[in-house]
Amino acid sequence: MSKRAVKLSVTRKDSDLERAFDTLLRQLAPEIPEPQKNYRFNFPLNKMELDRAWVDWRAGVELDGGTWSKTKSGHNSGMGIRNRCLKGNFAVLSGWRVLWFTSDLLRDKPDYCIEAVRSLLELPFAEPLIAKLVEGD
């Protein structure tokens, strides 16, 4: 019997934090269109996703849980922070606007978080900068 790698396609379930954000959005701003969940975009190094995205607006939200945990996790380890920087920078340079919320921000300042999303969606589009960087302009 030969051994070969099998790639499984697994759909990631929403985290408690993502579900809490969705609930707050529906309760506090029902006029805001529902975002696309776990939006994947092609990043030069690997595939990255935004937790929530309004693709037509090139706007997204990243939700960081475990930021105050005493144990290292994907969000608070050195490599995790590095990868978040790469993702955020690439998104911005590609013309996306991204807001970042921690679990305590959603819990303690829900009105601020949802108002920030509302304001983000009202901003005019930004010209993507990534092509200029790649071309060397």
PDB file of C-alpha atoms in Angstrom:
ATOM      1  CA  MET A   1       0.000   0.000   0.000  1.00  0.00           C
ATOM      2  CA  SER A   2       1.504   3.330  -1.013  1.00  0.00           C
ATOM      3  CA  LYS A   3       1.511   6.316   1.253  1.00  0.00           C
ATOM      4  CA  ARG A   4       0.354   9.591  -0.162  1.00  0.00           C
ATOM      5  CA  ALA A   5      -0.709  12.843   1.337  1.00  0.00           C
ATOM      6  CA  VAL A   6      -4.390  13.538   1.366  1.00  0.00           C
ATOM      7  CA  LYS A   7      -5.490  17.145   1.574  1.00  0.00           C
ATOM      8  CA  LEU A   8      -8.748  17.505   3.432  1.00  0.00           C
ATOM      9  CA  SER A   9     -10.956  20.498   2.881  1.00  0.00           C
ATOM     10  CA  VAL A  10     -12.241  21.566   6.257  1.00  0.00           C
ATOM     11  CA  THR A  11     -14.650  24.435   6.700  1.00  0.00           C
ATOM     12  CA  ARG A  12     -13.628  26.412   9.758  1.00  0.00           C
ATOM     13  CA  LYS A  13     -16.382  27.039  12.268  1.00  0.00           C
ATOM     14  CA  ASP A  14     -16.902  30.532  13.577  1.00  0.00           C
ATOM     15  CA  SER A  15     -15.355  31.273  16.946  1.00  0.00           C
ATOM     16  CA  ASP A  16     -17.378  32.518  19.903  1.00  0.00           C
ATOM     17  CA  LEU A  17     -15.846  35.936  19.295  1.00  0.00           C
ATOM     18  CA  GLU A  18     -16.918  35.948  15.637  1.00  0.00           C
ATOM     19  CA  ARG A  19     -20.446  34.916  16.588  1.00  0.00           C
ATOM     20  CA  ALA A  20     -20.532  37.676  19.241  1.00  0.00           C
ATOM     21  CA  PHE A  21     -19.461  40.247  16.633  1.00  0.00           C
ATOM     22  CA  ASP A  22     -22.161  39.047  14.225  1.00  0.00           C
ATOM     23  CA  THR A  23     -24.793  39.337  16.950  1.00  0.00           C
ATOM     24  CA  LEU A  24     -23.692  42.847  17.919  1.00  0.00           C
ATOM     25  CA  LEU A  25     -23.698  43.928  14.282  1.00  0.00           C
ATOM     26  CA  ARG A  26     -27.264  42.662  13.767  1.00  0.00           C
ATOM     27  CA  GLN A  27     -28.495  44.197  17.034  1.00  0.00           C
ATOM     28  CA  LEU A  28     -26.769  47.582  16.890  1.00  0.00           C
ATOM     29  CA  ALA A  29     -26.632  48.200  13.134  1.00  0.00           C
ATOM     30  CA  PRO A  30     -29.197  46.147  11.230  1.00  0.00           C
ATOM     31  CA  GLU A  31     -28.826  48.531   8.273  1.00  0.00           C
ATOM     32  CA  ILE A  32     -25.237  47.394   7.665  1.00  0.00           C
ATOM     33  CA  PRO A  33     -25.082  44.577   5.092  1.00  0.00           C
ATOM     34  CA  GLU A  34     -24.023  41.197   6.387  1.00  0.00           C
ATOM     35  CA  PRO A  35     -20.292  40.685   5.860  1.00  0.00           C
ATOM     36  CA  GLN A  36     -18.726  37.718   4.158  1.00  0.00           C
ATOM     37  CA  LYS A  37     -17.291  35.359   6.743  1.00  0.00           C
ATOM     38  CA  ASN A  38     -13.656  34.250   6.611  1.00  0.00           C
ATOM     39  CA  TYR A  39     -12.923  35.983   3.302  1.00  0.00           C
ATOM     40  CA  ARG A  40      -9.878  34.456   1.626  1.00  0.00           C
ATOM     41  CA  PHE A  41      -7.576  36.533  -0.496  1.00  0.00           C
ATOM     42  CA  ASN A  42      -4.372  35.537  -2.210  1.00  0.00           C
ATOM     43  CA  PHE A  43      -1.364  36.688  -0.266  1.00  0.00           C
ATOM     44  CA  PRO A  44       2.037  36.205  -1.917  1.00  0.00           C
ATOM     45  CA  LEU A  45       3.305  33.932   0.878  1.00  0.00           C
ATOM     46  CA  ASN A  46       0.176  31.901   1.634  1.00  0.00           C
ATOM     47  CA  LYS A  47      -3.589  32.165   1.766  1.00  0.00           C
ATOM     48  CA  MET A  48      -4.904  34.593   4.322  1.00  0.00           C
ATOM     49  CA  GLU A  49      -8.394  35.415   5.388  1.00  0.00           C
ATOM     50  CA  LEU A  50     -10.205  38.291   7.017  1.00  0.00           C
ATOM     51  CA  ASP A  51     -12.639  37.275   9.743  1.00  0.00           C
ATOM     52  CA  ARG A  52     -15.354  39.486   8.279  1.00  0.00           C
ATOM     53  CA  ALA A  53     -15.304  41.341   4.956  1.00  0.00           C
ATOM     54  CA  TRP A  54     -17.497  43.679   2.971  1.00  0.00           C
ATOM     55  CA  VAL A  55     -15.915  42.877  -0.368  1.00  0.00           C
ATOM     56  CA  ASP A  56     -17.701  45.589  -2.377  1.00  0.00           C
ATOM     57  CA  TRP A  57     -16.278  48.171   0.040  1.00  0.00           C
ATOM     58  CA  ARG A  58     -12.852  46.490   0.380  1.00  0.00           C
ATOM     59  CA  ALA A  59     -13.398  46.709   4.128  1.00  0.00           C
ATOM     60  CA  GLY A  60     -12.819  44.078   6.756  1.00  0.00           C
ATOM     61  CA  VAL A  61     -12.725  43.268  10.435  1.00  0.00           C
ATOM     62  CA  GLU A  62     -10.214  41.122  12.258  1.00  0.00           C
ATOM     63  CA  LEU A  63     -11.202  39.720  15.647  1.00  0.00           C
ATOM     64  CA  ASP A  64      -8.447  38.775  18.063  1.00  0.00           C
ATOM     65  CA  GLY A  65      -9.307  36.490  20.933  1.00  0.00           C
ATOM     66  CA  GLY A  66      -6.851  35.290  23.527  1.00  0.00           C
ATOM     67  CA  THR A  67      -4.889  38.524  23.522  1.00  0.00           C
ATOM     68  CA  TRP A  68      -4.751  38.595  27.330  1.00  0.00           C
ATOM     69  CA  SER A  69      -4.086  34.882  27.739  1.00  0.00           C
ATOM     70  CA  LYS A  70      -1.043  33.928  29.782  1.00  0.00           C
ATOM     71  CA  THR A  71      -0.336  31.069  27.375  1.00  0.00           C
ATOM     72  CA  LYS A  72       0.912  31.630  23.847  1.00  0.00           C
ATOM     73  CA  SER A  73      -1.684  31.375  21.100  1.00  0.00           C
ATOM     74  CA  GLY A  74      -1.851  32.211  17.419  1.00  0.00           C
ATOM     75  CA  HIS A  75      -2.576  35.843  18.207  1.00  0.00           C
ATOM     76  CA  ASN A  76      -0.055  36.559  20.927  1.00  0.00           C
ATOM     77  CA  SER A  77       2.985  34.476  19.991  1.00  0.00           C
ATOM     78  CA  GLY A  78       5.900  36.097  18.185  1.00  0.00           C
ATOM     79  CA  MET A  79       5.113  34.257  14.941  1.00  0.00           C
ATOM     80  CA  GLY A  80       1.411  34.999  15.325  1.00  0.00           C
ATOM     81  CA  ILE A  81       2.031  38.719  15.734  1.00  0.00           C
ATOM     82  CA  ARG A  82       4.427  38.677  12.773  1.00  0.00           C
ATOM     83  CA  ASN A  83       1.849  36.958  10.559  1.00  0.00           C
ATOM     84  CA  ARG A  84      -0.869  39.402  11.645  1.00  0.00           C
ATOM     85  CA  CYS A  85       1.419  42.278  10.650  1.00  0.00           C
ATOM     86  CA  LEU A  86       2.057  40.706   7.236  1.00  0.00           C
ATOM     87  CA  LYS A  87      -1.650  40.126   6.657  1.00  0.00           C
ATOM     88  CA  GLY A  88      -2.649  43.614   7.783  1.00  0.00           C
ATOM     89  CA  ASN A  89       0.032  45.317   5.741  1.00  0.00           C
ATOM     90  CA  PHE A  90      -0.803  43.318   2.618  1.00  0.00           C
ATOM     91  CA  ALA A  91      -4.520  44.059   3.001  1.00  0.00           C
ATOM     92  CA  VAL A  92      -3.902  47.807   3.372  1.00  0.00           C
ATOM     93  CA  LEU A  93      -1.479  47.922   0.466  1.00  0.00           C
ATOM     94  CA  SER A  94      -4.070  46.075  -1.636  1.00  0.00           C
ATOM     95  CA  GLY A  95      -6.584  48.845  -1.026  1.00  0.00           C
ATOM     96  CA  TRP A  96      -8.427  47.233   1.880  1.00  0.00           C
ATOM     97  CA  ARG A  97      -9.314  49.019   5.105  1.00  0.00           C
ATOM     98  CA  VAL A  98      -9.247  46.743   8.135  1.00  0.00           C
ATOM     99  CA  LEU A  99     -10.408  47.291  11.693  1.00  0.00           C
ATOM    100  CA  TRP A 100      -9.011  45.152  14.507  1.00  0.00           C
ATOM    101  CA  PHE A 101     -10.994  44.333  17.643  1.00  0.00           C
ATOM    102  CA  THR A 102     -10.049  42.269  20.668  1.00  0.00           C
ATOM    103  CA  SER A 103     -12.544  40.294  22.727  1.00  0.00           C
ATOM    104  CA  ASP A 104     -12.414  42.877  25.524  1.00  0.00           C
ATOM    105  CA  LEU A 105     -13.165  45.721  23.087  1.00  0.00           C
ATOM    106  CA  LEU A 106     -16.272  43.916  21.860  1.00  0.00           C
ATOM    107  CA  ARG A 107     -17.318  43.206  25.446  1.00  0.00           C
ATOM    108  CA  ASP A 108     -16.518  46.616  26.992  1.00  0.00           C
ATOM    109  CA  LYS A 109     -17.083  48.985  24.044  1.00  0.00           C
ATOM    110  CA  PRO A 110     -19.569  47.372  21.665  1.00  0.00           C
ATOM    111  CA  ASP A 111     -21.016  50.716  20.513  1.00  0.00           C
ATOM    112  CA  TYR A 112     -17.536  51.949  19.602  1.00  0.00           C
ATOM    113  CA  CYS A 113     -16.800  48.779  17.605  1.00  0.00           C
ATOM    114  CA  ILE A 114     -19.996  48.891  15.578  1.00  0.00           C
ATOM    115  CA  GLU A 115     -19.773  52.662  15.030  1.00  0.00           C
ATOM    116  CA  ALA A 116     -16.222  52.149  13.745  1.00  0.00           C
ATOM    117  CA  VAL A 117     -17.535  49.612  11.213  1.00  0.00           C
ATOM    118  CA  ARG A 118     -20.284  52.016  10.162  1.00  0.00           C
ATOM    119  CA  SER A 119     -17.734  54.803   9.684  1.00  0.00           C
ATOM    120  CA  LEU A 120     -15.372  52.518   7.779  1.00  0.00           C
ATOM    121  CA  LEU A 121     -18.066  51.606   5.272  1.00  0.00           C
ATOM    122  CA  GLU A 122     -18.766  55.300   4.664  1.00  0.00           C
ATOM    123  CA  LEU A 123     -15.154  56.108   3.702  1.00  0.00           C
ATOM    124  CA  PRO A 124     -14.271  56.590   0.026  1.00  0.00           C
ATOM    125  CA  PHE A 125     -12.262  53.870  -1.684  1.00  0.00           C
ATOM    126  CA  ALA A 126      -8.487  53.951  -1.496  1.00  0.00           C
ATOM    127  CA  GLU A 127      -6.280  53.264  -4.501  1.00  0.00           C
ATOM    128  CA  PRO A 128      -4.398  49.958  -4.053  1.00  0.00           C
ATOM    129  CA  LEU A 129      -0.700  50.597  -3.487  1.00  0.00           C
ATOM    130  CA  ILE A 130       0.649  47.089  -3.923  1.00  0.00           C
ATOM    131  CA  ALA A 131       1.108  47.408  -7.706  1.00  0.00           C
ATOM    132  CA  LYS A 132       3.146  50.578  -7.202  1.00  0.00           C
ATOM    133  CA  LEU A 133       5.406  48.806  -4.712  1.00  0.00           C
ATOM    134  CA  VAL A 134       5.858  45.781  -6.961  1.00  0.00           C
ATOM    135  CA  GLU A 135       6.546  47.937 -10.026  1.00  0.00           C
ATOM    136  CA  GLY A 136       8.945  50.109  -8.067  1.00  0.00           C
ATOM    137  CA  ASP A 137       7.178  53.440  -8.605  1.00  0.00           C
TER     138      ASP A 137
END
